[in-house]
């Protein structure tokens, strides 16, 4: 996998050196010689990763990073600060500006490639989620939540079989406000399933188990697949670290662990884990909004038609019956006119609840629109569908509906029409038309009754 990488440095020799290193790994490289130029290129060419020099005249790397992260167009692009400054304070300053990572000059090839590869994997996930989110927003299926911030103390699970180093790292993280559980303290990994974890801190120096095998297990387990894994590595065993990154680890830190670097990397990985969680939640919410009627919580017309088509196909292929139940609230307009639209909405919500409680889990309850409801009844003959509709009708008519904070009670009834699939040549339009015709007959016969046109 190759990436489109923007290299920003005011010294041409530095730019060309990084360009050569990256192109040797088949990445596409864009060059910028100043902060303002980098901002312009980032907006116009949308690089996947930015390698940003810290010490530049005019606008330094810290300011460039802050502006990149403040701009909605470029905020998602991972920034790696490249600096000749080795002090931990300078590294933390870069992360405070919004950078995802940092590299120290002269840039080590191994560290450069490992950082780029982990960011590429991260980008692959977030890019797909952002596309889905954007698609949902464009079609109106999603709401732009905007305000979530993936910050705050991390929830870390530390896996290290050395009691001394495990206790030292755990204390260090706790002293800085993070919540830490160690494998030695818990005795097992059950806590991973019980509590949300932001970062798995896994020591490759452990001897009592195979850390790489454990890393592979985490990335194939549904509970831990999305959690960031930060490896603690032996500088002399780089091949092991590379293998861990190939398996799916998110980042690594070399032993002996530097306090400020560990805190910075835990913070970065926590931010990434939570950012992915936020994107996934938005996408899931968007998918829900695209098929759910927001007032009643039942499925909407779009979902109803797609599901009914599939159920009809299955019924024909499996030679099993299929029926639909169409319901309409009797005299709904007078409810709105007399009691107001708020009361009308509450009636719709209560009716949806009663409907849900009086059908089977396998049935699909929908609200196509207005005061009309429809239930898909798989593997159900016309006779059984009629009985189901009668059960629903009675449950709705049995007790008056309490509305407007229980200040008023309204008697509500429904009329229902039932129809059944009549073979492979039957169409959805015909099936629904028969149900609608049966519903019309129920209305004409006096309402609060069920009529069937089942075969």
Short mmCIF file of C-alpha atoms in Angstrom, two decimals:
data_model
loop_
_atom_site.label_atom_id
_atom_site.label_comp_id
_atom_site.label_asym_id
_atom_site.label_seq_id
_atom_site.Cartn_x
_atom_site.Cartn_y
_atom_site.Cartn_z
CA UNK A 1 0.00 0.00 0.00
CA UNK A 2 1.36 3.41 -0.96
CA UNK A 3 0.41 6.84 0.33
CA UNK A 4 0.39 10.42 -0.94
CA UNK A 5 2.70 12.24 1.47
CA UNK A 6 3.39 15.97 1.81
CA UNK A 7 6.94 16.74 3.00
CA UNK A 8 7.39 20.25 4.44
CA UNK A 9 10.89 21.60 5.13
CA UNK A 10 12.56 24.94 4.31
CA UNK A 11 15.88 23.21 3.55
CA UNK A 12 15.92 21.58 0.12
CA UNK A 13 18.46 18.90 1.09
CA UNK A 14 16.17 17.70 3.88
CA UNK A 15 13.18 17.63 1.56
CA UNK A 16 15.03 15.65 -1.08
CA UNK A 17 16.39 13.15 1.47
CA UNK A 18 12.91 12.38 2.83
CA UNK A 19 11.56 12.26 -0.71
CA UNK A 20 14.17 9.64 -1.67
CA UNK A 21 13.44 7.53 1.41
CA UNK A 22 9.69 7.60 0.81
CA UNK A 23 9.81 7.04 -2.93
CA UNK A 24 12.05 4.02 -2.32
CA UNK A 25 8.98 2.56 -0.56
CA UNK A 26 6.79 3.54 -3.54
CA UNK A 27 5.00 6.45 -1.90
CA UNK A 28 3.95 9.51 -3.87
CA UNK A 29 5.65 12.63 -2.49
CA UNK A 30 4.60 16.29 -2.65
CA UNK A 31 7.09 18.95 -1.52
CA UNK A 32 6.56 22.28 0.24
CA UNK A 33 9.25 24.71 1.36
CA UNK A 34 7.27 26.89 3.78
CA UNK A 35 4.33 26.88 6.16
CA UNK A 36 1.98 28.96 3.97
CA UNK A 37 2.76 26.79 0.95
CA UNK A 38 2.09 23.65 3.01
CA UNK A 39 -1.32 24.98 4.08
CA UNK A 40 -2.25 25.76 0.48
CA UNK A 41 -1.14 22.34 -0.81
CA UNK A 42 -2.87 20.50 2.04
CA UNK A 43 -6.17 22.16 1.14
CA UNK A 44 -5.86 21.69 -2.62
CA UNK A 45 -4.22 18.26 -2.94
CA UNK A 46 -5.49 16.46 0.18
CA UNK A 47 -2.36 14.45 1.11
CA UNK A 48 -2.85 11.36 3.25
CA UNK A 49 0.07 12.13 5.60
CA UNK A 50 2.07 15.30 6.28
CA UNK A 51 5.72 15.19 7.43
CA UNK A 52 6.24 18.64 8.89
CA UNK A 53 9.54 20.23 9.91
CA UNK A 54 9.39 22.15 13.18
CA UNK A 55 12.09 24.77 12.71
CA UNK A 56 11.08 26.93 9.75
CA UNK A 57 11.37 30.73 9.31
CA UNK A 58 8.25 32.87 9.39
CA UNK A 59 5.68 30.25 10.32
CA UNK A 60 7.12 27.34 12.30
CA UNK A 61 5.83 23.78 12.26
CA UNK A 62 3.82 24.19 15.46
CA UNK A 63 1.79 27.04 13.98
CA UNK A 64 1.32 25.19 10.68
CA UNK A 65 0.03 22.15 12.57
CA UNK A 66 -2.38 24.23 14.64
CA UNK A 67 -3.79 25.81 11.47
CA UNK A 68 -4.12 22.45 9.74
CA UNK A 69 -6.04 21.02 12.68
CA UNK A 70 -8.25 24.12 12.97
CA UNK A 71 -9.33 23.88 9.31
CA UNK A 72 -12.20 21.37 8.74
CA UNK A 73 -10.81 20.64 5.27
CA UNK A 74 -7.43 19.46 6.59
CA UNK A 75 -8.12 18.55 10.23
CA UNK A 76 -8.31 14.82 9.44
CA UNK A 77 -4.84 14.60 7.85
CA UNK A 78 -2.29 12.96 10.20
CA UNK A 79 0.71 15.19 10.88
CA UNK A 80 4.13 13.86 11.88
CA UNK A 81 6.47 16.50 13.27
CA UNK A 82 10.06 16.12 12.12
CA UNK A 83 12.50 17.88 14.44
CA UNK A 84 16.16 18.14 15.32
CA UNK A 85 15.05 18.96 18.87
CA UNK A 86 15.32 15.93 21.12
CA UNK A 87 13.88 17.34 24.33
CA UNK A 88 10.67 15.66 25.48
CA UNK A 89 9.19 19.12 26.03
CA UNK A 90 9.52 19.91 22.32
CA UNK A 91 7.89 16.61 21.38
CA UNK A 92 4.95 17.19 23.70
CA UNK A 93 4.55 20.71 22.32
CA UNK A 94 4.10 19.22 18.87
CA UNK A 95 1.46 16.80 20.10
CA UNK A 96 -0.28 19.64 21.92
CA UNK A 97 -0.47 21.44 18.57
CA UNK A 98 -2.38 18.46 17.19
CA UNK A 99 0.36 16.31 15.64
CA UNK A 100 -0.21 12.56 15.60
CA UNK A 101 3.46 11.64 15.90
CA UNK A 102 7.03 12.90 15.77
CA UNK A 103 10.37 11.83 14.32
CA UNK A 104 13.79 13.07 15.34
CA UNK A 105 16.45 14.10 12.81
CA UNK A 106 18.40 12.41 11.38
CA UNK A 107 15.32 10.38 10.48
CA UNK A 108 15.77 6.66 11.05
CA UNK A 109 14.50 4.61 8.05
CA UNK A 110 12.94 1.95 10.26
CA UNK A 111 11.04 4.46 12.40
CA UNK A 112 9.99 6.47 9.34
CA UNK A 113 8.54 3.44 7.56
CA UNK A 114 6.84 2.09 10.69
CA UNK A 115 5.17 5.45 11.42
CA UNK A 116 4.01 5.87 7.83
CA UNK A 117 2.66 2.31 7.64
CA UNK A 118 0.66 2.60 10.88
CA UNK A 119 -0.80 5.93 9.77
CA UNK A 120 -1.77 4.40 6.42
CA UNK A 121 -3.74 1.67 8.19
CA UNK A 122 -5.41 4.26 10.40
CA UNK A 123 -6.23 6.35 7.32
CA UNK A 124 -7.76 3.36 5.54
CA UNK A 125 -10.33 2.97 8.32
CA UNK A 126 -11.10 6.65 8.92
CA UNK A 127 -11.23 7.51 5.22
CA UNK A 128 -13.88 4.87 4.53
CA UNK A 129 -15.90 5.97 7.56
CA UNK A 130 -15.69 9.65 6.54
CA UNK A 131 -16.90 8.77 3.03
CA UNK A 132 -19.88 6.92 4.45
CA UNK A 133 -20.59 9.78 6.83
CA UNK A 134 -20.37 12.33 4.01
CA UNK A 135 -22.67 10.22 1.86
CA UNK A 136 -25.19 10.03 4.68
CA UNK A 137 -25.08 13.78 5.27
CA UNK A 138 -25.48 14.45 1.56
CA UNK A 139 -28.62 12.32 1.36
CA UNK A 140 -30.03 13.72 4.60
CA UNK A 141 -29.79 10.37 6.36
CA UNK A 142 -27.32 11.65 8.93
CA UNK A 143 -27.15 14.54 11.31
CA UNK A 144 -23.91 16.47 11.55
CA UNK A 145 -23.12 15.96 15.23
CA UNK A 146 -20.00 18.06 15.14
CA UNK A 147 -19.28 18.64 18.81
CA UNK A 148 -17.75 15.37 20.02
CA UNK A 149 -14.17 15.55 21.26
CA UNK A 150 -12.10 12.35 21.54
CA UNK A 151 -10.10 13.68 24.48
CA UNK A 152 -9.90 12.82 28.18
CA UNK A 153 -8.08 10.28 30.35
CA UNK A 154 -7.24 7.01 28.64
CA UNK A 155 -8.44 3.56 29.63
CA UNK A 156 -5.32 1.41 29.33
CA UNK A 157 -4.86 -2.33 29.70
CA UNK A 158 -1.18 -3.12 30.36
CA UNK A 159 0.17 -6.54 29.43
CA UNK A 160 3.70 -7.07 30.78
CA UNK A 161 4.85 -10.11 32.75
CA UNK A 162 7.66 -8.19 34.48
CA UNK A 163 6.24 -7.07 37.85
CA UNK A 164 8.71 -4.20 38.25
CA UNK A 165 8.23 -2.57 34.83
CA UNK A 166 4.49 -3.26 34.88
CA UNK A 167 4.09 -1.50 38.23
CA UNK A 168 6.31 1.41 37.17
CA UNK A 169 4.43 2.06 33.92
CA UNK A 170 1.03 1.65 35.57
CA UNK A 171 1.95 4.12 38.32
CA UNK A 172 3.31 6.59 35.78
CA UNK A 173 0.08 6.50 33.77
CA UNK A 174 -2.16 6.69 36.84
CA UNK A 175 -0.21 9.65 38.19
CA UNK A 176 -1.11 11.44 34.98
CA UNK A 177 -4.82 10.76 35.33
CA UNK A 178 -5.22 7.64 33.19
CA UNK A 179 -7.20 4.58 34.24
CA UNK A 180 -4.97 1.50 34.12
CA UNK A 181 -5.56 -2.21 34.61
CA UNK A 182 -2.58 -4.57 34.39
CA UNK A 183 -2.64 -8.22 33.47
CA UNK A 184 -0.74 -9.02 36.67
CA UNK A 185 -3.41 -7.24 38.75
CA UNK A 186 -6.45 -8.71 37.01
CA UNK A 187 -5.06 -12.20 36.52
CA UNK A 188 -6.90 -12.55 33.20
CA UNK A 189 -8.20 -10.50 30.32
CA UNK A 190 -11.85 -10.62 31.27
CA UNK A 191 -11.85 -6.88 31.96
CA UNK A 192 -11.29 -6.23 28.27
CA UNK A 193 -14.74 -7.58 27.51
CA UNK A 194 -16.40 -5.85 30.47
CA UNK A 195 -14.97 -2.35 30.10
CA UNK A 196 -14.19 -0.20 27.09
CA UNK A 197 -10.45 0.00 26.50
CA UNK A 198 -8.72 2.75 24.52
CA UNK A 199 -5.18 1.39 24.43
CA UNK A 200 -3.67 -2.06 24.85
CA UNK A 201 -0.10 -1.52 26.02
CA UNK A 202 1.67 -4.76 25.10
CA UNK A 203 5.29 -5.50 26.00
CA UNK A 204 7.18 -7.51 23.38
CA UNK A 205 9.79 -8.16 26.10
CA UNK A 206 7.42 -10.53 27.93
CA UNK A 207 8.74 -14.09 28.33
CA UNK A 208 5.86 -16.09 29.81
CA UNK A 209 3.70 -15.77 26.68
CA UNK A 210 4.11 -15.03 22.97
CA UNK A 211 3.35 -11.29 22.63
CA UNK A 212 3.01 -11.45 18.83
CA UNK A 213 0.52 -14.30 19.06
CA UNK A 214 -1.43 -12.26 21.60
CA UNK A 215 -1.31 -9.23 19.30
CA UNK A 216 -2.72 -11.32 16.46
CA UNK A 217 -5.47 -12.59 18.77
CA UNK A 218 -6.47 -9.05 19.71
CA UNK A 219 -6.77 -7.98 16.07
CA UNK A 220 -9.00 -10.95 15.19
CA UNK A 221 -11.23 -10.69 18.27
CA UNK A 222 -14.44 -8.67 17.90
CA UNK A 223 -14.05 -7.17 21.40
CA UNK A 224 -10.55 -5.79 20.83
CA UNK A 225 -10.29 -5.47 17.04
CA UNK A 226 -10.78 -1.68 17.04
CA UNK A 227 -8.60 -0.96 20.09
CA UNK A 228 -5.22 0.68 19.49
CA UNK A 229 -2.27 -1.55 20.40
CA UNK A 230 0.92 0.18 21.54
CA UNK A 231 3.96 -2.11 21.59
CA UNK A 232 6.89 -1.78 23.99
CA UNK A 233 9.89 -2.97 21.97
CA UNK A 234 13.51 -3.93 22.48
CA UNK A 235 15.68 -1.65 20.27
CA UNK A 236 17.78 -4.70 19.36
CA UNK A 237 14.78 -6.69 18.10
CA UNK A 238 13.42 -4.45 15.38
CA UNK A 239 12.26 -7.39 13.27
CA UNK A 240 9.91 -8.37 16.08
CA UNK A 241 8.55 -4.84 16.24
CA UNK A 242 8.02 -4.78 12.47
CA UNK A 243 6.12 -8.07 12.67
CA UNK A 244 3.91 -6.62 15.40
CA UNK A 245 3.07 -3.64 13.21
CA UNK A 246 2.35 -5.94 10.26
CA UNK A 247 -0.03 -7.98 12.42
CA UNK A 248 -1.98 -4.84 13.25
CA UNK A 249 -0.38 -2.97 16.16
CA UNK A 250 -0.96 0.76 15.94
CA UNK A 251 2.32 2.12 17.29
CA UNK A 252 5.45 1.25 19.22
CA UNK A 253 7.78 2.73 21.80
CA UNK A 254 11.32 1.62 22.50
CA UNK A 255 12.52 0.40 25.91
CA UNK A 256 13.62 1.81 28.26
CA UNK A 257 10.38 3.76 28.11
CA UNK A 258 10.68 7.55 28.20
CA UNK A 259 7.98 9.02 30.42
CA UNK A 260 6.99 11.94 28.21
CA UNK A 261 7.05 9.87 25.04
CA UNK A 262 4.86 7.19 26.61
CA UNK A 263 2.33 9.76 27.78
CA UNK A 264 2.32 11.37 24.35
CA UNK A 265 1.84 8.08 22.49
CA UNK A 266 -0.91 6.88 24.83
CA UNK A 267 -2.67 10.19 24.33
CA UNK A 268 -2.34 9.96 20.55
CA UNK A 269 -3.58 6.36 20.39
CA UNK A 270 -6.50 7.19 22.68
CA UNK A 271 -7.47 10.04 20.41
CA UNK A 272 -7.34 7.75 17.39
CA UNK A 273 -9.39 4.99 19.02
CA UNK A 274 -12.08 7.43 20.10
CA UNK A 275 -12.10 9.26 16.77
CA UNK A 276 -12.78 5.97 14.99
CA UNK A 277 -15.48 5.17 17.57
CA UNK A 278 -17.12 8.55 16.96
CA UNK A 279 -17.06 8.05 13.18
CA UNK A 280 -18.49 4.54 13.50
CA UNK A 281 -21.25 5.75 15.81
CA UNK A 282 -22.13 8.52 13.35
CA UNK A 283 -22.21 6.09 10.43
CA UNK A 284 -24.29 3.59 12.42
CA UNK A 285 -26.63 6.39 13.40
CA UNK A 286 -26.86 7.46 9.77
CA UNK A 287 -27.74 3.93 8.67
CA UNK A 288 -30.40 3.81 11.37
CA UNK A 289 -31.82 7.15 10.31
CA UNK A 290 -32.05 5.93 6.73
CA UNK A 291 -34.40 3.05 7.63
CA UNK A 292 -36.14 4.12 10.86
CA UNK A 293 -39.17 6.37 11.24
CA UNK A 294 -37.96 8.86 13.82
CA UNK A 295 -41.34 9.49 15.46
CA UNK A 296 -42.37 5.89 16.16
CA UNK A 297 -39.11 3.93 15.93
CA UNK A 298 -40.68 1.56 13.41
CA UNK A 299 -39.15 0.92 10.01
CA UNK A 300 -39.91 3.48 7.29
CA UNK A 301 -41.33 3.04 3.78
CA UNK A 302 -37.87 2.72 2.21
CA UNK A 303 -36.95 -0.20 4.41
CA UNK A 304 -40.42 -1.72 4.12
CA UNK A 305 -40.28 -1.99 0.34
CA UNK A 306 -36.77 -3.45 0.26
CA UNK A 307 -37.57 -6.02 2.94
CA UNK A 308 -40.95 -6.98 1.49
CA UNK A 309 -39.32 -7.69 -1.86
CA UNK A 310 -36.78 -9.98 -0.19
CA UNK A 311 -39.43 -11.78 1.87
CA UNK A 312 -41.55 -12.35 -1.23
CA UNK A 313 -38.57 -13.89 -3.02
CA UNK A 314 -37.79 -16.17 -0.07
CA UNK A 315 -41.42 -17.23 0.22
CA UNK A 316 -41.55 -18.23 -3.45
CA UNK A 317 -38.19 -20.04 -3.32
CA UNK A 318 -39.09 -21.86 -0.09
CA UNK A 319 -42.72 -22.51 -1.03
CA UNK A 320 -43.85 -20.85 2.21
CA UNK A 321 -46.74 -18.45 2.82
CA UNK A 322 -46.32 -14.71 3.31
CA UNK A 323 -48.92 -12.15 4.36
CA UNK A 324 -49.09 -8.44 5.09
CA UNK A 325 -51.26 -6.54 7.54
CA UNK A 326 -52.12 -2.93 6.70
CA UNK A 327 -53.57 -0.77 9.49
CA UNK A 328 -54.99 2.74 9.52
CA UNK A 329 -56.10 4.79 12.55
CA UNK A 330 -59.81 5.49 12.52
CA UNK A 331 -60.76 9.18 12.59
CA UNK A 332 -57.17 10.37 13.13
CA UNK A 333 -57.73 13.88 11.72
CA UNK A 334 -60.26 14.79 14.44
CA UNK A 335 -57.68 13.76 17.06
CA UNK A 336 -55.23 16.32 15.66
CA UNK A 337 -57.93 18.95 15.22
CA UNK A 338 -59.36 18.53 18.72
CA UNK A 339 -56.31 17.78 20.84
CA UNK A 340 -53.44 19.20 18.75
CA UNK A 341 -50.59 17.70 16.77
CA UNK A 342 -48.56 16.92 19.91
CA UNK A 343 -51.36 14.64 21.07
CA UNK A 344 -51.56 13.15 17.60
CA UNK A 345 -47.84 12.34 17.66
CA UNK A 346 -48.19 10.70 21.06
CA UNK A 347 -51.04 8.56 19.75
CA UNK A 348 -48.84 7.39 16.88
CA UNK A 349 -46.03 6.55 19.30
CA UNK A 350 -48.29 4.64 21.68
CA UNK A 351 -49.92 2.75 18.81
CA UNK A 352 -46.46 1.76 17.55
CA UNK A 353 -45.62 0.41 21.03
CA UNK A 354 -48.80 -1.65 21.21
CA UNK A 355 -48.18 -2.94 17.71
CA UNK A 356 -44.65 -4.02 18.62
CA UNK A 357 -45.87 -5.85 21.73
CA UNK A 358 -48.54 -7.79 19.86
CA UNK A 359 -46.58 -9.22 16.94
CA UNK A 360 -43.86 -11.86 16.75
CA UNK A 361 -40.13 -11.03 16.81
CA UNK A 362 -39.88 -12.28 13.21
CA UNK A 363 -42.58 -9.87 11.97
CA UNK A 364 -41.50 -6.52 10.52
CA UNK A 365 -43.51 -3.51 11.71
CA UNK A 366 -43.34 -0.38 9.53
CA UNK A 367 -44.84 3.07 9.31
CA UNK A 368 -45.01 3.95 5.59
CA UNK A 369 -46.40 7.38 6.47
CA UNK A 370 -49.09 9.40 8.21
CA UNK A 371 -51.46 7.28 10.30
CA UNK A 372 -50.82 4.18 8.18
CA UNK A 373 -48.92 1.13 9.46
CA UNK A 374 -47.92 -2.12 7.80
CA UNK A 375 -46.62 -5.40 9.19
CA UNK A 376 -44.81 -8.01 7.09
CA UNK A 377 -45.74 -11.50 8.34
CA UNK A 378 -43.24 -14.12 7.10
CA UNK A 379 -44.31 -17.78 6.95
CA UNK A 380 -47.87 -16.78 7.77
CA UNK A 381 -51.00 -17.93 6.00
CA UNK A 382 -53.97 -15.66 5.40
CA UNK A 383 -55.93 -17.27 8.23
CA UNK A 384 -53.12 -16.75 10.75
CA UNK A 385 -52.53 -13.22 9.48
CA UNK A 386 -56.21 -12.41 10.07
CA UNK A 387 -55.94 -13.72 13.64
CA UNK A 388 -52.80 -11.63 14.18
CA UNK A 389 -54.53 -8.51 12.89
CA UNK A 390 -57.48 -9.16 15.20
CA UNK A 391 -55.11 -9.46 18.17
CA UNK A 392 -53.49 -6.13 17.29
CA UNK A 393 -56.88 -4.44 16.72
CA UNK A 394 -58.16 -5.55 20.12
CA UNK A 395 -54.95 -4.49 21.92
CA UNK A 396 -55.26 -0.99 20.46
CA UNK A 397 -58.98 -0.62 21.24
CA UNK A 398 -58.77 -2.15 24.72
CA UNK A 399 -57.53 0.90 26.62
CA UNK A 400 -57.69 4.63 25.96
CA UNK A 401 -54.42 6.40 25.07
CA UNK A 402 -52.99 8.79 27.67
CA UNK A 403 -51.58 11.93 26.05
CA UNK A 404 -50.26 15.37 26.96
CA UNK A 405 -48.59 14.25 30.19
CA UNK A 406 -51.58 12.09 31.15
CA UNK A 407 -53.91 15.08 31.16
CA UNK A 408 -56.15 13.63 28.47
CA UNK A 409 -57.28 10.17 27.42
CA UNK A 410 -58.32 9.35 23.87
CA UNK A 411 -60.08 6.24 22.63
CA UNK A 412 -58.33 4.97 19.51
CA UNK A 413 -59.29 2.21 17.08
CA UNK A 414 -57.81 0.92 13.86
CA UNK A 415 -59.12 -0.74 10.74
CA UNK A 416 -56.97 -3.41 9.12
CA UNK A 417 -56.67 -5.13 5.79
CA UNK A 418 -54.86 -8.44 5.26
CA UNK A 419 -53.61 -10.01 2.05
CA UNK A 420 -51.37 -12.96 1.21
CA UNK A 421 -48.87 -13.75 -1.51
CA UNK A 422 -50.50 -15.63 -4.40
CA UNK A 423 -47.50 -17.26 -6.04
CA UNK A 424 -44.41 -16.46 -8.06
CA UNK A 425 -46.27 -14.21 -10.50
CA UNK A 426 -47.64 -11.99 -7.74
CA UNK A 427 -46.02 -8.57 -7.46
CA UNK A 428 -45.42 -6.29 -4.51
CA UNK A 429 -47.76 -3.69 -5.97
CA UNK A 430 -50.54 -6.26 -6.30
CA UNK A 431 -49.99 -7.65 -2.79
CA UNK A 432 -50.16 -4.15 -1.27
CA UNK A 433 -53.10 -3.16 -3.43
CA UNK A 434 -55.11 -6.11 -2.11
CA UNK A 435 -54.26 -5.20 1.47
CA UNK A 436 -55.26 -1.60 0.78
CA UNK A 437 -58.53 -2.75 -0.80
CA UNK A 438 -59.27 -4.94 2.24
CA UNK A 439 -58.50 -1.98 4.51
CA UNK A 440 -60.93 0.18 2.50
CA UNK A 441 -63.63 -2.48 2.92
CA UNK A 442 -63.02 -2.53 6.69
CA UNK A 443 -63.44 1.25 6.80
CA UNK A 444 -66.59 1.10 4.68
CA UNK A 445 -68.08 -1.61 6.92
CA UNK A 446 -67.92 0.60 10.00
CA UNK A 447 -64.23 0.74 11.06
CA UNK A 448 -62.53 -0.94 14.04
CA UNK A 449 -62.49 -4.25 12.20
CA UNK A 450 -60.27 -6.50 10.08
CA UNK A 451 -61.01 -7.47 6.49
CA UNK A 452 -59.03 -10.04 4.52
CA UNK A 453 -58.42 -10.71 0.86
CA UNK A 454 -56.12 -13.65 1.60
CA UNK A 455 -56.01 -16.42 -0.99
#
